[in-house]
PDB file of C-alpha atoms in Angstrom:
ATOM      1  CA  MET V  16      -9.415  50.401  21.915  1.00 64.00           C
ATOM      2  CA  ALA V  17     -11.359  47.143  21.613  1.00 64.00           C
ATOM      3  CA  GLU V  18      -8.266  45.083  22.376  1.00 64.00           C
ATOM      4  CA  GLN V  19      -7.484  47.102  25.446  1.00 61.00           C
ATOM      5  CA  LEU V  20     -10.969  46.749  26.640  1.00 64.00           C
ATOM      6  CA  THR V  21     -10.913  42.962  26.181  1.00 67.00           C
ATOM      7  CA  GLY V  22      -7.752  42.714  28.268  1.00 65.00           C
ATOM      8  CA  LEU V  23      -9.377  45.018  31.082  1.00 66.00           C
ATOM      9  CA  ALA V  24     -12.391  42.667  31.252  1.00 68.00           C
ATOM     10  CA  GLY V  25      -9.881  39.892  32.078  1.00 66.00           C
ATOM     11  CA  ASP V  26      -8.517  42.074  35.029  1.00 62.00           C
ATOM     12  CA  ARG V  27     -11.931  41.876  36.625  1.00 63.00           C
ATOM     13  CA  VAL V  28     -10.645  38.972  38.844  1.00 60.00           C
ATOM     14  CA  LEU V  29      -8.085  41.292  40.296  1.00 56.00           C
ATOM     15  CA  LEU V  30     -10.692  43.350  41.795  1.00 57.00           C
ATOM     16  CA  GLY V  31     -12.034  40.668  44.171  1.00 55.00           C
ATOM     17  CA  ARG V  32     -14.891  41.531  46.288  1.00 46.00           C
ATOM     18  CA  THR V  33     -14.117  45.026  46.986  1.00 47.00           C
ATOM     19  CA  SER V  34     -14.039  47.161  43.780  1.00 49.00           C
ATOM     20  CA  THR V  35     -12.067  50.125  45.343  1.00 80.00           C
ATOM     21  CA  ALA V  36     -10.751  53.118  43.359  1.00 87.00           C
ATOM     22  CA  GLU V  37      -7.260  52.022  44.509  1.00 88.00           C
ATOM     23  CA  ARG V  38      -7.577  48.659  42.927  1.00 88.00           C
ATOM     24  CA  VAL V  39      -8.846  50.213  39.758  1.00 91.00           C
ATOM     25  CA  SER V  40      -5.999  52.623  39.698  1.00 91.00           C
ATOM     26  CA  ASP V  41      -3.541  49.841  40.239  1.00 89.00           C
ATOM     27  CA  ILE V  42      -5.023  47.998  37.197  1.00 91.00           C
ATOM     28  CA  LEU V  43      -4.848  51.041  35.052  1.00 92.00           C
ATOM     29  CA  ARG V  44      -1.379  51.980  36.113  1.00 89.00           C
ATOM     30  CA  SER V  45      -0.153  48.602  35.233  1.00 86.00           C
ATOM     31  CA  ARG V  46      -1.726  48.601  31.885  1.00 87.00           C
ATOM     32  CA  ILE V  47      -0.404  52.143  31.099  1.00 85.00           C
ATOM     33  CA  ALA V  48       3.027  50.659  32.185  1.00 80.00           C
ATOM     34  CA  GLU V  49       2.575  47.729  29.818  1.00 79.00           C
ATOM     35  CA  GLY V  50       1.908  50.051  26.931  1.00 77.00           C
ATOM     36  CA  TYR V  51      -1.846  49.309  26.531  1.00 84.00           C
ATOM     37  CA  PHE V  52      -2.787  52.972  26.541  1.00 88.00           C
ATOM     38  CA  PRO V  53      -0.668  55.005  24.552  1.00 86.00           C
ATOM     39  CA  PRO V  54      -0.014  58.927  25.183  1.00 88.00           C
ATOM     40  CA  GLY V  55      -3.130  60.963  24.030  1.00 90.00           C
ATOM     41  CA  THR V  56      -5.633  58.086  24.322  1.00 92.00           C
ATOM     42  CA  ARG V  57      -9.147  59.190  25.500  1.00 94.00           C
ATOM     43  CA  LEU V  58     -10.218  56.900  28.294  1.00 94.00           C
ATOM     44  CA  SER V  59     -13.954  56.298  28.158  1.00 91.00           C
ATOM     45  CA  GLU V  60     -15.780  56.099  31.588  1.00 91.00           C
ATOM     46  CA  ASP V  61     -18.359  53.904  30.069  1.00 90.00           C
ATOM     47  CA  SER V  62     -16.206  51.407  28.211  1.00 91.00           C
ATOM     48  CA  ILE V  63     -13.621  51.077  30.798  1.00 92.00           C
ATOM     49  CA  GLY V  64     -16.180  50.946  33.656  1.00 91.00           C
ATOM     50  CA  GLY V  65     -18.234  48.342  31.846  1.00 90.00           C
ATOM     51  CA  ALA V  66     -14.973  46.345  31.072  1.00 90.00           C
ATOM     52  CA  LEU V  67     -13.980  46.239  34.786  1.00 89.00           C
ATOM     53  CA  GLY V  68     -17.647  46.201  36.060  1.00 88.00           C
ATOM     54  CA  VAL V  69     -17.222  49.193  38.364  1.00 88.00           C
ATOM     55  CA  SER V  70     -19.216  52.201  39.119  1.00 89.00           C
ATOM     56  CA  ARG V  71     -18.738  55.584  37.444  1.00 90.00           C
ATOM     57  CA  ASN V  72     -17.980  57.092  40.821  1.00 91.00           C
ATOM     58  CA  THR V  73     -15.318  54.492  41.403  1.00 91.00           C
ATOM     59  CA  LEU V  74     -13.725  54.751  38.097  1.00 93.00           C
ATOM     60  CA  ARG V  75     -13.699  58.657  38.481  1.00 93.00           C
ATOM     61  CA  GLU V  76     -11.764  58.530  41.804  1.00 93.00           C
ATOM     62  CA  ALA V  77      -9.291  56.142  40.101  1.00 94.00           C
ATOM     63  CA  PHE V  78      -8.774  58.693  37.347  1.00 95.00           C
ATOM     64  CA  ARG V  79      -8.327  61.304  39.958  1.00 94.00           C
ATOM     65  CA  LEU V  80      -5.656  59.371  41.575  1.00 92.00           C
ATOM     66  CA  LEU V  81      -3.759  58.583  38.296  1.00 93.00           C
ATOM     67  CA  THR V  82      -4.047  62.267  37.432  1.00 94.00           C
ATOM     68  CA  HIS V  83      -2.365  63.049  40.698  1.00 91.00           C
ATOM     69  CA  GLU V  84       0.412  60.592  39.740  1.00 88.00           C
ATOM     70  CA  ARG V  85       0.694  62.697  36.420  1.00 89.00           C
ATOM     71  CA  LEU V  86      -0.289  59.662  34.225  1.00 92.00           C
ATOM     72  CA  LEU V  87      -3.658  61.210  32.965  1.00 95.00           C
ATOM     73  CA  ILE V  88      -4.910  64.630  32.306  1.00 94.00           C
ATOM     74  CA  HIS V  89      -8.451  65.857  32.625  1.00 93.00           C
ATOM     75  CA  GLU V  90      -9.513  68.354  29.817  1.00 92.00           C
ATOM     76  CA  LEU V  91     -12.548  70.451  30.436  1.00 88.00           C
ATOM     77  CA  ASN V  92     -15.610  69.335  28.249  1.00 86.00           C
ATOM     78  CA  ARG V  93     -13.335  66.763  26.614  1.00 92.00           C
ATOM     79  CA  GLY V  94     -12.617  63.961  29.083  1.00 93.00           C
ATOM     80  CA  VAL V  95      -9.602  62.224  30.601  1.00 95.00           C
ATOM     81  CA  PHE V  96      -6.554  61.456  28.455  1.00 96.00           C
ATOM     82  CA  VAL V  97      -3.210  59.596  29.102  1.00 93.00           C
ATOM     83  CA  ARG V  98      -0.766  62.349  29.342  1.00 91.00           C
ATOM     84  CA  VAL V  99       1.804  63.218  26.628  1.00 88.00           C
ATOM     85  CA  LEU V 100       5.143  64.076  28.267  1.00 89.00           C
ATOM     86  CA  THR V 101       7.384  66.958  27.519  1.00 89.00           C
ATOM     87  CA  VAL V 102      11.217  66.934  27.556  1.00 90.00           C
ATOM     88  CA  GLU V 103      11.197  68.289  30.949  1.00 92.00           C
ATOM     89  CA  ASP V 104       8.925  65.521  32.129  1.00 92.00           C
ATOM     90  CA  VAL V 105      11.543  62.870  30.582  1.00 92.00           C
ATOM     91  CA  GLU V 106      14.602  64.588  32.212  1.00 94.00           C
ATOM     92  CA  ASP V 107      12.777  64.513  35.579  1.00 95.00           C
ATOM     93  CA  ILE V 108      11.788  60.984  35.239  1.00 95.00           C
ATOM     94  CA  TYR V 109      15.404  60.027  34.727  1.00 96.00           C
ATOM     95  CA  ARG V 110      16.768  62.274  37.531  1.00 96.00           C
ATOM     96  CA  THR V 111      14.311  60.488  39.795  1.00 97.00           C
ATOM     97  CA  ARG V 112      15.454  57.194  38.473  1.00 97.00           C
ATOM     98  CA  ALA V 113      19.184  57.928  38.908  1.00 97.00           C
ATOM     99  CA  LEU V 114      18.501  59.232  42.554  1.00 97.00           C
ATOM    100  CA  VAL V 115      16.421  56.043  43.477  1.00 97.00           C
ATOM    101  CA  GLU V 116      17.860  53.131  41.668  1.00 98.00           C
ATOM    102  CA  CYS V 117      21.436  54.102  42.197  1.00 97.00           C
ATOM    103  CA  ALA V 118      20.824  54.501  45.936  1.00 97.00           C
ATOM    104  CA  VAL V 119      19.050  51.149  46.013  1.00 97.00           C
ATOM    105  CA  VAL V 120      22.171  49.426  44.691  1.00 97.00           C
ATOM    106  CA  ARG V 121      24.506  51.310  46.801  1.00 96.00           C
ATOM    107  CA  GLY V 122      22.763  50.389  49.933  1.00 96.00           C
ATOM    108  CA  LEU V 123      22.343  46.661  49.295  1.00 96.00           C
ATOM    109  CA  GLY V 124      24.658  45.574  51.933  1.00 92.00           C
ATOM    110  CA  ALA V 125      26.479  42.161  52.007  1.00 92.00           C
ATOM    111  CA  PRO V 126      25.631  39.601  49.310  1.00 93.00           C
ATOM    112  CA  PRO V 127      23.938  37.254  48.405  1.00 93.00           C
ATOM    113  CA  TYR V 128      21.094  39.076  47.016  1.00 95.00           C
ATOM    114  CA  ARG V 129      17.677  37.644  45.864  1.00 95.00           C
ATOM    115  CA  LEU V 130      18.251  38.114  42.024  1.00 97.00           C
ATOM    116  CA  GLY V 131      15.696  35.433  40.660  1.00 97.00           C
ATOM    117  CA  ALA V 132      13.420  38.313  39.395  1.00 97.00           C
ATOM    118  CA  LEU V 133      16.091  40.054  37.794  1.00 97.00           C
ATOM    119  CA  VAL V 134      17.369  36.961  36.069  1.00 98.00           C
ATOM    120  CA  ALA V 135      13.713  36.319  34.808  1.00 98.00           C
ATOM    121  CA  ALA V 136      13.677  39.931  33.315  1.00 97.00           C
ATOM    122  CA  VAL V 137      16.712  39.472  31.479  1.00 98.00           C
ATOM    123  CA  GLU V 138      15.460  36.138  30.036  1.00 98.00           C
ATOM    124  CA  GLU V 139      12.261  37.917  29.146  1.00 97.00           C
ATOM    125  CA  GLY V 140      14.145  40.561  27.344  1.00 97.00           C
ATOM    126  CA  HIS V 141      16.071  38.259  25.306  1.00 97.00           C
ATOM    127  CA  THR V 142      12.994  36.060  24.440  1.00 97.00           C
ATOM    128  CA  ALA V 143      11.195  39.133  23.179  1.00 96.00           C
ATOM    129  CA  ALA V 144      14.369  40.086  21.061  1.00 96.00           C
ATOM    130  CA  THR V 145      14.466  36.805  19.401  1.00 97.00           C
ATOM    131  CA  GLU V 146      10.853  37.403  18.470  1.00 96.00           C
ATOM    132  CA  ASN V 147      11.448  40.945  17.101  1.00 95.00           C
ATOM    133  CA  ASP V 148       9.036  42.067  19.895  1.00 94.00           C
ATOM    134  CA  TRP V 149      10.701  45.345  20.585  1.00 91.00           C
ATOM    135  CA  LYS V 150       7.941  46.704  22.512  1.00 87.00           C
ATOM    136  CA  GLY V 151       8.220  43.431  24.863  1.00 91.00           C
ATOM    137  CA  VAL V 152      11.800  44.163  25.235  1.00 93.00           C
ATOM    138  CA  GLY V 153      10.930  47.648  26.452  1.00 90.00           C
ATOM    139  CA  THR V 154       8.438  45.910  28.954  1.00 90.00           C
ATOM    140  CA  ALA V 155      11.087  43.631  30.064  1.00 94.00           C
ATOM    141  CA  ASN V 156      13.457  46.476  30.686  1.00 94.00           C
ATOM    142  CA  ILE V 157      10.922  48.179  32.919  1.00 93.00           C
ATOM    143  CA  HIS V 158      10.445  44.816  34.656  1.00 94.00           C
ATOM    144  CA  PHE V 159      14.241  44.616  35.249  1.00 97.00           C
ATOM    145  CA  HIS V 160      14.446  48.086  36.864  1.00 97.00           C
ATOM    146  CA  ARG V 161      11.329  47.526  38.778  1.00 96.00           C
ATOM    147  CA  GLU V 162      12.720  44.333  40.457  1.00 97.00           C
ATOM    148  CA  LEU V 163      15.996  46.116  40.891  1.00 98.00           C
ATOM    149  CA  VAL V 164      14.174  48.673  43.022  1.00 97.00           C
ATOM    150  CA  ALA V 165      12.455  45.925  44.816  1.00 97.00           C
ATOM    151  CA  LEU V 166      15.549  44.673  46.102  1.00 97.00           C
ATOM    152  CA  ALA V 167      15.530  47.426  48.751  1.00 96.00           C
ATOM    153  CA  GLY V 168      12.643  45.858  50.327  1.00 95.00           C
ATOM    154  CA  SER V 169      10.750  49.128  50.678  1.00 96.00           C
ATOM    155  CA  GLU V 170       7.053  49.178  49.974  1.00 94.00           C
ATOM    156  CA  ARG V 171       7.170  53.171  49.757  1.00 94.00           C
ATOM    157  CA  THR V 172       9.908  53.088  47.240  1.00 96.00           C
ATOM    158  CA  ASP V 173       8.070  50.419  45.072  1.00 94.00           C
ATOM    159  CA  GLU V 174       5.112  52.500  45.368  1.00 89.00           C
ATOM    160  CA  LEU V 175       7.000  55.757  44.300  1.00 90.00           C
ATOM    161  CA  MET V 176       8.763  54.019  41.348  1.00 94.00           C
ATOM    162  CA  ARG V 177       5.547  52.176  40.157  1.00 88.00           C
ATOM    163  CA  SER V 178       4.500  55.560  38.946  1.00 87.00           C
ATOM    164  CA  VAL V 179       7.548  56.675  37.568  1.00 92.00           C
ATOM    165  CA  PHE V 180       7.852  53.458  35.505  1.00 91.00           C
ATOM    166  CA  ALA V 181       4.351  53.814  34.220  1.00 86.00           C
ATOM    167  CA  GLU V 182       5.506  57.441  33.075  1.00 88.00           C
ATOM    168  CA  LEU V 183       8.599  56.002  31.505  1.00 88.00           C
ATOM    169  CA  ARG V 184       6.563  53.843  29.124  1.00 86.00           C
ATOM    170  CA  LEU V 185       4.690  56.966  27.968  1.00 87.00           C
ATOM    171  CA  ALA V 186       8.172  58.281  27.010  1.00 86.00           C
ATOM    172  CA  PHE V 187       8.907  55.066  25.135  1.00 84.00           C
ATOM    173  CA  HIS V 188       5.641  55.458  23.055  1.00 81.00           C
ATOM    174  CA  VAL V 189       7.282  58.686  21.327  1.00 77.00           C
ATOM    175  CA  VAL V 190      10.448  56.582  20.144  1.00 76.00           C
ATOM    176  CA  ASP V 191       9.950  55.877  16.311  1.00 74.00           C
ATOM    177  CA  ASP V 192      12.619  53.004  16.441  1.00 83.00           C
ATOM    178  CA  PRO V 193      12.237  51.065  19.622  1.00 85.00           C
ATOM    179  CA  ARG V 194      14.765  48.486  18.570  1.00 89.00           C
ATOM    180  CA  ARG V 195      17.471  51.240  18.542  1.00 87.00           C
ATOM    181  CA  LEU V 196      16.579  52.428  21.854  1.00 85.00           C
ATOM    182  CA  HIS V 197      16.013  49.147  23.764  1.00 90.00           C
ATOM    183  CA  GLU V 198      18.537  46.605  22.076  1.00 92.00           C
ATOM    184  CA  PRO V 199      21.691  47.929  23.755  1.00 91.00           C
ATOM    185  CA  TYR V 200      20.101  47.774  27.135  1.00 91.00           C
ATOM    186  CA  LEU V 201      19.673  43.869  26.910  1.00 95.00           C
ATOM    187  CA  ALA V 202      23.352  43.459  27.276  1.00 96.00           C
ATOM    188  CA  ARG V 203      23.506  46.262  29.935  1.00 96.00           C
ATOM    189  CA  ASN V 204      20.969  44.795  32.085  1.00 97.00           C
ATOM    190  CA  ALA V 205      22.794  41.486  31.925  1.00 97.00           C
ATOM    191  CA  GLY V 206      25.967  43.291  32.864  1.00 98.00           C
ATOM    192  CA  ILE V 207      24.424  44.884  35.936  1.00 98.00           C
ATOM    193  CA  LEU V 208      23.027  41.393  36.897  1.00 98.00           C
ATOM    194  CA  ARG V 209      26.476  39.883  36.657  1.00 98.00           C
ATOM    195  CA  ALA V 210      27.964  42.518  38.865  1.00 98.00           C
ATOM    196  CA  LEU V 211      25.342  41.959  41.473  1.00 98.00           C
ATOM    197  CA  GLN V 212      25.941  38.144  41.277  1.00 97.00           C
ATOM    198  CA  ALA V 213      29.482  38.823  41.912  1.00 97.00           C
ATOM    199  CA  GLY V 214      28.594  41.058  44.862  1.00 96.00           C
ATOM    200  CA  ASP V 215      30.159  44.030  43.066  1.00 97.00           C
ATOM    201  CA  THR V 216      27.705  46.781  44.111  1.00 97.00           C
ATOM    202  CA  ARG V 217      30.139  49.566  43.246  1.00 97.00           C
ATOM    203  CA  GLY V 218      30.570  48.081  39.783  1.00 97.00           C
ATOM    204  CA  ALA V 219      26.709  47.593  39.430  1.00 98.00           C
ATOM    205  CA  GLU V 220      26.228  51.169  40.498  1.00 97.00           C
ATOM    206  CA  ARG V 221      28.678  52.559  37.916  1.00 97.00           C
ATOM    207  CA  LEU V 222      27.063  50.538  35.000  1.00 97.00           C
ATOM    208  CA  LEU V 223      23.657  51.693  36.178  1.00 97.00           C
ATOM    209  CA  GLU V 224      24.704  55.448  36.145  1.00 97.00           C
ATOM    210  CA  THR V 225      26.101  55.263  32.674  1.00 96.00           C
ATOM    211  CA  TYR V 226      23.035  53.357  31.366  1.00 95.00           C
ATOM    212  CA  LEU V 227      20.577  55.857  32.814  1.00 96.00           C
ATOM    213  CA  ALA V 228      22.686  58.849  31.349  1.00 95.00           C
ATOM    214  CA  ASP V 229      22.763  57.402  27.926  1.00 93.00           C
ATOM    215  CA  SER V 230      19.179  56.318  28.081  1.00 91.00           C
ATOM    216  CA  LEU V 231      18.069  59.853  28.964  1.00 93.00           C
ATOM    217  CA  GLU V 232      20.254  61.190  26.075  1.00 92.00           C
ATOM    218  CA  ARG V 233      18.647  58.815  23.450  1.00 88.00           C
ATOM    219  CA  VAL V 234      15.096  59.437  24.636  1.00 88.00           C
ATOM    220  CA  VAL V 235      15.499  63.244  24.937  1.00 89.00           C
ATOM    221  CA  GLU V 236      17.152  63.402  21.349  1.00 87.00           C
ATOM    222  CA  VAL V 237      13.869  61.593  20.077  1.00 83.00           C
ATOM    223  CA  TYR V 238      11.581  64.043  22.186  1.00 80.00           C
ATOM    224  CA  ARG V 239      13.311  66.917  20.797  1.00 81.00           C
ATOM    225  CA  ARG V 240      13.046  65.880  17.214  1.00 80.00           C
ATOM    226  CA  ARG V 241       9.506  64.939  17.538  1.00 71.00           C
ATOM    227  CA  VAL V 242       8.663  68.334  19.079  1.00 63.00           C
ATOM    228  CA  GLY V 243      10.430  70.156  16.282  1.00 58.00           C
ATOM    229  CA  GLU V 244       8.381  68.099  13.611  1.00 59.00           C
ATOM    230  CA  GLU V 245       5.057  69.064  15.265  1.00 56.00           C
ATOM    231  CA  ALA V 246       6.010  72.643  15.528  1.00 47.00           C
ATOM    232  CA  ALA V 247       6.892  72.780  11.979  1.00 51.00           C
ATOM    233  CA  GLY V 248       3.525  70.948  10.900  1.00 53.00           C
ATOM    234  CA  PRO V 249       2.990  68.877   7.870  1.00 52.00           C
ATOM    235  CA  SER V 250       5.425  69.225   4.840  1.00 47.00           C
TER     236      SER V 250
END
């Protein structure tokens, strides 16, 4: 937790002069999406409030907002924790992704498209892979899909998917072999990018549909195995 709190202290500048609950929730959501707070982590009001320099009431309101987004859970007499997703949660996340991301690609209209952020995300993933940073590859993957959604130019869609992608990071934490999960999507992200660069939105959508179906199958397989292991208890 000490490392995470050090990072949060650096986020104080993002609050500006108005330390609102919405800004605090934005910071915590981003930290969850970047993998700083794994599922099951207890979030201490005193520690996080001190790191960000905000009042307890402001922090509690931020926690309430993120609980509404299904990123946190409040347990009576125990505190606030980062949620641990179920298999059904994961399936719903991917269902939402397929509906939104494919619709964005389908509705892009005529090229050219502003693809600079997608190019940067692909490069970020390859850089992380060369350093054997598979958690970083997962983060780059989320960045790629976040920027793909941003091509729609819709603040409401961006806001919706910010929470979905933060939940997705919670799913990734359960994967015991992140390289096996993330490595294949380096090439797949690059393939989607090439199709968009060529103005082939239909091809990009087909690649994306297959991508999301395969990713869902991989993550759910891991979830079902872990649930089975936990139910069986220690051997």
